[in-house]
C-alpha positions as CSV (number, residue, x, y, z in Angstrom):
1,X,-18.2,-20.9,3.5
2,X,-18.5,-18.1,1.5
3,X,-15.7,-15.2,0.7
4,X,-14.6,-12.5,-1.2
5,X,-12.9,-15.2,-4.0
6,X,-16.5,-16.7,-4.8
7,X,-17.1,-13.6,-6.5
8,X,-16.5,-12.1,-10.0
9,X,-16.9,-8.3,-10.9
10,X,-17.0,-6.5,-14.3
11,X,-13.5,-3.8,-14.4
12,X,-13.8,-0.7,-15.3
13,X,-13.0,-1.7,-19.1
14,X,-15.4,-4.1,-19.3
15,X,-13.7,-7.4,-18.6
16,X,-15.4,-9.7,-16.2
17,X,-12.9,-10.4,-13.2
18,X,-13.4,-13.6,-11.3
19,X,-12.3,-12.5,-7.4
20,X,-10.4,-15.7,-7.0
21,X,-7.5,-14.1,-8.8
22,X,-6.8,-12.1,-5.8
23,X,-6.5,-15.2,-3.6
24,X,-4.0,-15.3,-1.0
25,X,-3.8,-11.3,-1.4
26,X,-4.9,-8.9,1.4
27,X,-7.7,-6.6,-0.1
28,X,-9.1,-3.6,0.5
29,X,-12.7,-3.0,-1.4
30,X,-13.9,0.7,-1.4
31,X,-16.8,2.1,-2.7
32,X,-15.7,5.1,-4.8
33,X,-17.1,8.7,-6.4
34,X,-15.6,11.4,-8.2
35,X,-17.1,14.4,-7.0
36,X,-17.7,13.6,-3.3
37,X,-15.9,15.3,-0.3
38,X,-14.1,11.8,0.3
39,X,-12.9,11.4,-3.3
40,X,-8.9,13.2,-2.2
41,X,-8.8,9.7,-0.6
42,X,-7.8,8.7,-3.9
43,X,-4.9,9.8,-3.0
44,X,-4.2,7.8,0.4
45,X,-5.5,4.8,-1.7
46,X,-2.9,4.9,-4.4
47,X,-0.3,5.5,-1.6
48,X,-1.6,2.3,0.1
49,X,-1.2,0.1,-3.3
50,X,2.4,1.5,-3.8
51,X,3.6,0.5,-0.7
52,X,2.3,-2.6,0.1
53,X,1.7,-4.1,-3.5
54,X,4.8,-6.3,-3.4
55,X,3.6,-7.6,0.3
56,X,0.3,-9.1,-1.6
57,X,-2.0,-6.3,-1.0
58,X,-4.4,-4.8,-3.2
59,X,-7.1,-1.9,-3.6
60,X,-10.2,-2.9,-5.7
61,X,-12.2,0.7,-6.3
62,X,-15.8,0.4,-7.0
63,X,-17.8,3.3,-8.4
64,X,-20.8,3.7,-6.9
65,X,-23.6,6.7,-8.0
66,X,-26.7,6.0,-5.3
67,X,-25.0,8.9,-2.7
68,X,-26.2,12.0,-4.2
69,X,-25.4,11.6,-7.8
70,X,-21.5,11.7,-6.8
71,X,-20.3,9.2,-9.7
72,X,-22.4,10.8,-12.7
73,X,-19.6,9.9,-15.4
74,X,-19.6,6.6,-17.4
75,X,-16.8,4.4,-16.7
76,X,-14.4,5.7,-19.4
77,X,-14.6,9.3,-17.8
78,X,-14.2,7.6,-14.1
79,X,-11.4,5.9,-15.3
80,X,-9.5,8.7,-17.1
81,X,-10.8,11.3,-14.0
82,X,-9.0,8.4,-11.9
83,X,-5.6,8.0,-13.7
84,X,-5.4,12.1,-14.6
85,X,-5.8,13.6,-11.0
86,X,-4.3,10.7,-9.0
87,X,-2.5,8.3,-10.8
88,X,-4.7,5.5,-9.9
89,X,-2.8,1.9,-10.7
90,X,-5.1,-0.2,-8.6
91,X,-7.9,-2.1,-9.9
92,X,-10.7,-0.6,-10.9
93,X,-14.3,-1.7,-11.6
94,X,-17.6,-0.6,-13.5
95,X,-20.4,1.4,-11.8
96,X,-22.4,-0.6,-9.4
97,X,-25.1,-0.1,-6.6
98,X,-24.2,-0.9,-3.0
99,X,-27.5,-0.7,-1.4
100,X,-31.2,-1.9,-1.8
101,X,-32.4,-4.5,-4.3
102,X,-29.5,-4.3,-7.4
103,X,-26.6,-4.0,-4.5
104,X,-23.6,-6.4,-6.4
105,X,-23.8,-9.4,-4.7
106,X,-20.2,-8.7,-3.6
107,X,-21.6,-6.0,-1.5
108,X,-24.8,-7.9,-0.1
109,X,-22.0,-10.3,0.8
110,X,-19.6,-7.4,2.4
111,X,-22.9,-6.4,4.2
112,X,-23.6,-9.3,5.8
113,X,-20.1,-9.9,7.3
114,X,-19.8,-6.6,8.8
115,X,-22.6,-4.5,9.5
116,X,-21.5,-1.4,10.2
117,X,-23.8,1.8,12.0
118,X,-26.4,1.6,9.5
119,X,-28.0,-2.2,10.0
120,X,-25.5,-3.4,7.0
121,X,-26.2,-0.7,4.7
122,X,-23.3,1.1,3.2
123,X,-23.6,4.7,4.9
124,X,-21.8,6.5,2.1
125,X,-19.0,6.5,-0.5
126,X,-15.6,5.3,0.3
127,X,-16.6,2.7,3.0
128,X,-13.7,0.4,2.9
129,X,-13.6,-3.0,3.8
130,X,-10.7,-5.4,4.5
131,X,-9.9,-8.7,3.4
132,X,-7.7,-11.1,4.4
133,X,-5.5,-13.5,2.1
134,X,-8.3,-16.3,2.9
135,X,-10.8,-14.1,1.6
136,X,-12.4,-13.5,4.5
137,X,-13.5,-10.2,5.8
138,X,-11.6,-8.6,8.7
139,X,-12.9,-5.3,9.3
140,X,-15.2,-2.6,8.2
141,X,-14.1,1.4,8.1
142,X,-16.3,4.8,7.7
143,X,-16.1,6.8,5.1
144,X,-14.4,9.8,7.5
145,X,-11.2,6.7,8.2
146,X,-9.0,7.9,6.2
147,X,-6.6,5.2,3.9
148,X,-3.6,6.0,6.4
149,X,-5.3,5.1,9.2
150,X,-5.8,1.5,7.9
151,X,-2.3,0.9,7.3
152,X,-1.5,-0.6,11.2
153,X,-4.4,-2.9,10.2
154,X,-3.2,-3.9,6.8
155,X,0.6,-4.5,8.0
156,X,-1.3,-7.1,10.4
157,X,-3.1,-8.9,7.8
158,X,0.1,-9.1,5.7
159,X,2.2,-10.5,8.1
């Protein structure tokens, strides 16, 4: 069966990242942008990975640009407008689609598992997803559900 560890992703510098390094971690996937009314969720996201890193939990931030041109940057500038205005240690990865015919495969995957309002398609930026430590996914969040909101959820998959 397929999960999130049969995957591999290129970071935001470049390097290709096989998922299966994050076996056995609990993993939140977002679909990120820079200048969208979501992107102060940065904020709750760092929070997130600073308390719960040492449990085996991780975010994993994907820039996405198909919601009205929200990510324009390359991925140096999302990386430094990341780092500068919210101090963004989690992993990061290059710009990818989420929807339609080039979606990552990691999202036609995410898709599939849960489909959310929209038939599967990924309504906006900052849909979160949660994985468990098997890699499996355990729930699907709106944009609007905000990274504290999640944390009753992620507390369950870490114990």
């Amino acid at each position: 069966m397929t999960n999130l560890h049969d995957f591999s992703a290129a970071s935001i510098d470049g390097q290709d990242v096989d998922l299966s390094s994050y076996d056995g971690k609990v993993v939140l996937v977002v679909n990120t942008a820079s200048k969208c009314g979501f992107t102060p969720q940065y904020e709750g996201l760092q929070k997130l990975q600073e308390t719960y890193a040492d449990q085996g939990f991780t975010v994993l931030g994907f820039p996405c640009d198909q919601f009205a041109h929200q990510e324009p940057g390359d991925e140096a500038e999302i990386a430094s407008f990341c780092s500068t205005n919210y101090g963004v240690s989690f992993p990061m990865f290059a710009k990818i689609e989420v929807n339609g015919s080039n979606a990552h495969p990691l999202y036609q995957w995410l898709k599939k598992q849960q489909g959310g309002l929209l038939g599967g398609g990924i309504k906006w930026n900052f849909t979160k997803f949660l994985v468990g430590r098997d890699g499996a996914v355990l729930d699907r969040y709106a944009p609007t559900t905000t990274p504290e909101k999640i944390t009753g959820d992620i507390e369950k998959a870490l114990a």
